[in-house]
XYZ file of C-alpha atoms in Angstrom:
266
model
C -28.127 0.053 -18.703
C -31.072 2.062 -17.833
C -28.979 2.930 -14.461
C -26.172 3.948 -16.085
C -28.559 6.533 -18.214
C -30.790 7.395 -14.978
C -27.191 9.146 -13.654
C -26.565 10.592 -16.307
C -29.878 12.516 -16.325
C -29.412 12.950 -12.565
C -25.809 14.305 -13.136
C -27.022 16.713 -16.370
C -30.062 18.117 -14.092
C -27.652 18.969 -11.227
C -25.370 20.780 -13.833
C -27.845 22.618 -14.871
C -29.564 23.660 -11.450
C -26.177 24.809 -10.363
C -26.237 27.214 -13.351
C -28.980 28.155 -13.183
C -28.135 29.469 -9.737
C -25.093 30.909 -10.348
C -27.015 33.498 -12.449
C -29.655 34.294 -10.019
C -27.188 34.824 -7.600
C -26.144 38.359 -6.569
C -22.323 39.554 -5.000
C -22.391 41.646 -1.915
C -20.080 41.880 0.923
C -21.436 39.019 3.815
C -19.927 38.079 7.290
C -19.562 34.535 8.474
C -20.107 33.817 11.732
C -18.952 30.075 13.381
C -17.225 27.474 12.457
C -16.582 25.621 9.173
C -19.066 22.945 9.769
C -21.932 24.989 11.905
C -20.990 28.642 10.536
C -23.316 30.577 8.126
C -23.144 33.789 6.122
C -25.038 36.920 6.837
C -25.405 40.817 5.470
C -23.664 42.473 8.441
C -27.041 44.735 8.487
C -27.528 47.342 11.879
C -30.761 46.216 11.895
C -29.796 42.705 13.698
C -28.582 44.593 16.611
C -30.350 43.442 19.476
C -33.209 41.988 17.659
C -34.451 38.311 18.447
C -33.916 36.143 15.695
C -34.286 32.149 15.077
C -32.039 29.208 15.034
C -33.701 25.893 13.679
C -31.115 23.124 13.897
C -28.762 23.295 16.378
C -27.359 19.861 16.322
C -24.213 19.727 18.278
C -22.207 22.904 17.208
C -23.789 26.297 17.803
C -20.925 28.207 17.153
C -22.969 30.699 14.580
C -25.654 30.970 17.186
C -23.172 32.380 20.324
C -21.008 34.361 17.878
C -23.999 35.998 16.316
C -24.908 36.682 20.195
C -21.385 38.487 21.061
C -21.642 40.496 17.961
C -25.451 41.937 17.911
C -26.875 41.105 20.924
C -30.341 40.299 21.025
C -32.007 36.761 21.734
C -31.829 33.662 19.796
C -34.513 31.022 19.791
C -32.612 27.611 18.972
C -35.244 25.124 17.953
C -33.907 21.482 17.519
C -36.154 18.149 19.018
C -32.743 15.924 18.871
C -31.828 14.271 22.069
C -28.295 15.262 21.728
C -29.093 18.646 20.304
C -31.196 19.029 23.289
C -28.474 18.145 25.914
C -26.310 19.857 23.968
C -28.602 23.225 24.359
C -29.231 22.575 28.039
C -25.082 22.513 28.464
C -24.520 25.375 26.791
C -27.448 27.047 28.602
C -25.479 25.937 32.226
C -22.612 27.079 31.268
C -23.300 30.764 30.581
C -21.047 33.171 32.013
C -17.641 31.143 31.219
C -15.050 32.163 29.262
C -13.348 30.457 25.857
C -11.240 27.997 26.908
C -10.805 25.780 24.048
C -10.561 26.057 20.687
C -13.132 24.854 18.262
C -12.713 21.211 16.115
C -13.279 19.992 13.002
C -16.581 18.632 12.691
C -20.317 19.070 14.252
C -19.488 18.210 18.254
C -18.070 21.147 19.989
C -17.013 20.920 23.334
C -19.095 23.532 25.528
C -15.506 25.131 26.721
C -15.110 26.018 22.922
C -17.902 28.480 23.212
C -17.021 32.765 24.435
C -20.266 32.216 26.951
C -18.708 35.024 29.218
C -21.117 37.656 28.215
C -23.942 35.668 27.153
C -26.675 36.321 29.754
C -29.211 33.387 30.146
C -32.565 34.766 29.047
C -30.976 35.778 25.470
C -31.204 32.272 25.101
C -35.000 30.485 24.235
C -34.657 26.730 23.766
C -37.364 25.324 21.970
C -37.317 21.215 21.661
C -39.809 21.003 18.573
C -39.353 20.034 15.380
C -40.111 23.215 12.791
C -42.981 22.439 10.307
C -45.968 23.133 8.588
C -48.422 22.890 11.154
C -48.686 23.386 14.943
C -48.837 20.931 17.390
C -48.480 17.087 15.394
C -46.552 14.331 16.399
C -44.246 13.069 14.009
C -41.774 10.581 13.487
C -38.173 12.025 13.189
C -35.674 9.821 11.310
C -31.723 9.303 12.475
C -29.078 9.832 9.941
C -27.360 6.940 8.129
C -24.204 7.421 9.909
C -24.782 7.272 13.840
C -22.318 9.411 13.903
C -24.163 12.346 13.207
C -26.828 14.019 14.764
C -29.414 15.124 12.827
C -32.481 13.779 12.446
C -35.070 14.003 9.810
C -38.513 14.105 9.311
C -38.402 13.703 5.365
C -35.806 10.912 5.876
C -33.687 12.565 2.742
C -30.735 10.483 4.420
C -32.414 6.862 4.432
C -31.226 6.381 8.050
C -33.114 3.479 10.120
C -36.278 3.403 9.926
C -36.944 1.054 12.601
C -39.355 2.057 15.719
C -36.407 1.377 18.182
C -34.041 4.082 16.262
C -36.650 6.837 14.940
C -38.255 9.082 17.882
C -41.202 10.806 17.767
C -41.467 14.841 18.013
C -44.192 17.381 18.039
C -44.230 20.052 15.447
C -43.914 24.048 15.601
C -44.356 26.423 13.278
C -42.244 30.379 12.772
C -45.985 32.033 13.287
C -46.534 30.463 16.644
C -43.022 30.962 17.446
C -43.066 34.682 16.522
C -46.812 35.475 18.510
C -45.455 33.327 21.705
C -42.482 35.300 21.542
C -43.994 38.758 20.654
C -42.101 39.148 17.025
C -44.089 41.248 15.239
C -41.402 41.519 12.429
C -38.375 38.814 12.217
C -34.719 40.281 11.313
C -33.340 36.643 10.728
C -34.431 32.744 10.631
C -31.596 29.827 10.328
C -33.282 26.700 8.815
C -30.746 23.953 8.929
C -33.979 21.430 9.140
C -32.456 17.828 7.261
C -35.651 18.331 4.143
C -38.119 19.900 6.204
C -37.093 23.638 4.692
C -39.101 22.553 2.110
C -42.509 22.574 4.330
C -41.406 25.362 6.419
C -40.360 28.046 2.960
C -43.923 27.624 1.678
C -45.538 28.011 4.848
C -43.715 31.190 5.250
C -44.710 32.967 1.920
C -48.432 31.479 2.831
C -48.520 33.318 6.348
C -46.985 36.010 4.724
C -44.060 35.844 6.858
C -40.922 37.511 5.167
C -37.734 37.813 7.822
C -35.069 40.194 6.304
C -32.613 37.684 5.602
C -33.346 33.718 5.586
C -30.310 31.548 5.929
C -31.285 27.870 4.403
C -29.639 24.620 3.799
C -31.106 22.747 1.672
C -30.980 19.400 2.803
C -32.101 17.230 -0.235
C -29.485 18.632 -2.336
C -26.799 16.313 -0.965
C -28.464 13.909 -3.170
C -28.640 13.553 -7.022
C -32.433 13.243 -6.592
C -34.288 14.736 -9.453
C -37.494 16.077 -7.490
C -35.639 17.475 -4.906
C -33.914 19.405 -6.792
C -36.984 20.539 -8.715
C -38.638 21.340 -5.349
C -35.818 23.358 -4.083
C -36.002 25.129 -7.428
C -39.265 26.250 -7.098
C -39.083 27.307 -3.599
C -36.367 29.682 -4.428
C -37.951 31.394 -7.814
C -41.450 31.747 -5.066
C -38.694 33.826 -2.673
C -37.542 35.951 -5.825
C -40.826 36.591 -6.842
C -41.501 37.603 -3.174
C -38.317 40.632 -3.277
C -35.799 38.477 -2.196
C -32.482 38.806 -3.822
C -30.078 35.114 -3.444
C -27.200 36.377 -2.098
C -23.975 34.408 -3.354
C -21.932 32.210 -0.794
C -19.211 29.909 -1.189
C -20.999 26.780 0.840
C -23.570 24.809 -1.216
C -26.597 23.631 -0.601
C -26.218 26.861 2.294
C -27.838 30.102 0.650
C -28.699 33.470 1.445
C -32.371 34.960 0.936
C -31.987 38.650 1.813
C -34.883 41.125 1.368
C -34.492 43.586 -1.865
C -35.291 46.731 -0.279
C -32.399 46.310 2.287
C -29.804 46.215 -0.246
C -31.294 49.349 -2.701
């Protein structure tokens, strides 16, 4: 019985989170770049052309990532620790120059052929195999999802996957600010954070290092569950961006949002 009531709180609380963001949320015109599984939604902005922006979880399907590339310009850093991710990356990264010769599938696992690499050159892409986080330079253990399936991994383990030495990995951490000074970004037009719970490090750590890109695309993770704290903790990371001039920009895929910077849209 007390079960049965603990869902029912858990189902009430999400009700009321989701209203609660449908009012803070904001209409403009956005773009989506990608595919239905690894696409996102940006403010089509002049300001992104050629600028250098970040991609943090890449899994299998970087579709946003090269179509961002074809429309701007510019350089992407694609962060991601994953083995797959990584081979994925490095395939993608030997293949630039070819043309589209597939079309994309359903799901996270494009094929590399799927991919309009013919104009790409190879130094606008930065492949970084770290895990984004709080702090620099850690070793942590990153946590496979409950399908095997799938490729992200975790280092909140929102998904419960194995936790068993033999299936978890270990990773060394990253943060944006060491990112942007090895890099040379003095000012950052656009971070991805696809991240499986670790948004919720990385956000804070942002706003504490006073680091505010122009628009911040963010999945949060946790949200595929019913749990109660996450959803608290996502809530207070957004009301910290809206306090910070960031307007929430409304999009049609949750837990994906939009953070974009107030004075861009005045």
């Amino acid at each position: 019985m007390f079960g049965f009531y603990m869902n029912v709180i858990k189902r009430f609380y999400v009700r009321i989170f989701k209203f609660i963001i449908s009012k803070l949320q904001k209409s403009f015109e956005t773009k989506r770049l990608g595919t239905e599984y690894g696409g996102w939604s940006l403010i089509d902005f002049k300001e992104l052309n050629n600028k250098t922006i970040i991609s943090a979880g890449c899994g299998e399907d970087i579709s946003f990532d090269i179509e961002f590339l074809n429309l701007y310009g510019g350089k992407i850093i694609l962060v991601d620790p994953t083995p797959r991710s990584i081979k994925h990356l490095e395939q993608v990264f030997n293949s630039v120059g070819n043309k589209k010769t597939k079309d994309y599938v359903d799901g996270g696992n494009q094929k590399i052929e799927s991919y309009d690499l013919e104009n790409i050159q190879t130094e606008q892409l930065i492949i970084k195999n770290y895990a984004l986080f709080k702090e620099d330079g850690i070793t942590v253990k990153f946590f496979p999802p409950k399908n095997p399936e799938h490729v992200s991994h975790s280092i909140s383990n929102w998904q419960k996957g194995e936790t068993d030495s033999n299936k978890s990995i270990e990773v060394e951490t990253i943060t944006v600010k060491k990112i942007m000074e090895d890099q040379k970004i003095d000012e950052l037009e656009l971070i991805k954070l696809d991240i499986e719970g670790a948004e919720n490090q990385v956000l804070p750590n942002l706003i504490k290092n006073k680091i505010f890109p122009n628009q911040i695309l963010v999945e949060f993770d946790e949200l595929h569950t019913n749990n109660i704290l996450s959803y608290t903790k996502a809530l207070f990371i957004i009301f910290r961006l809206l306090l910070n001039d960031y307007i929430l920009i409304k999009t049609y895929k949750f837990p994906d949002m939009l953070f974009v910077k107030k004075s861009l849209l005045s």
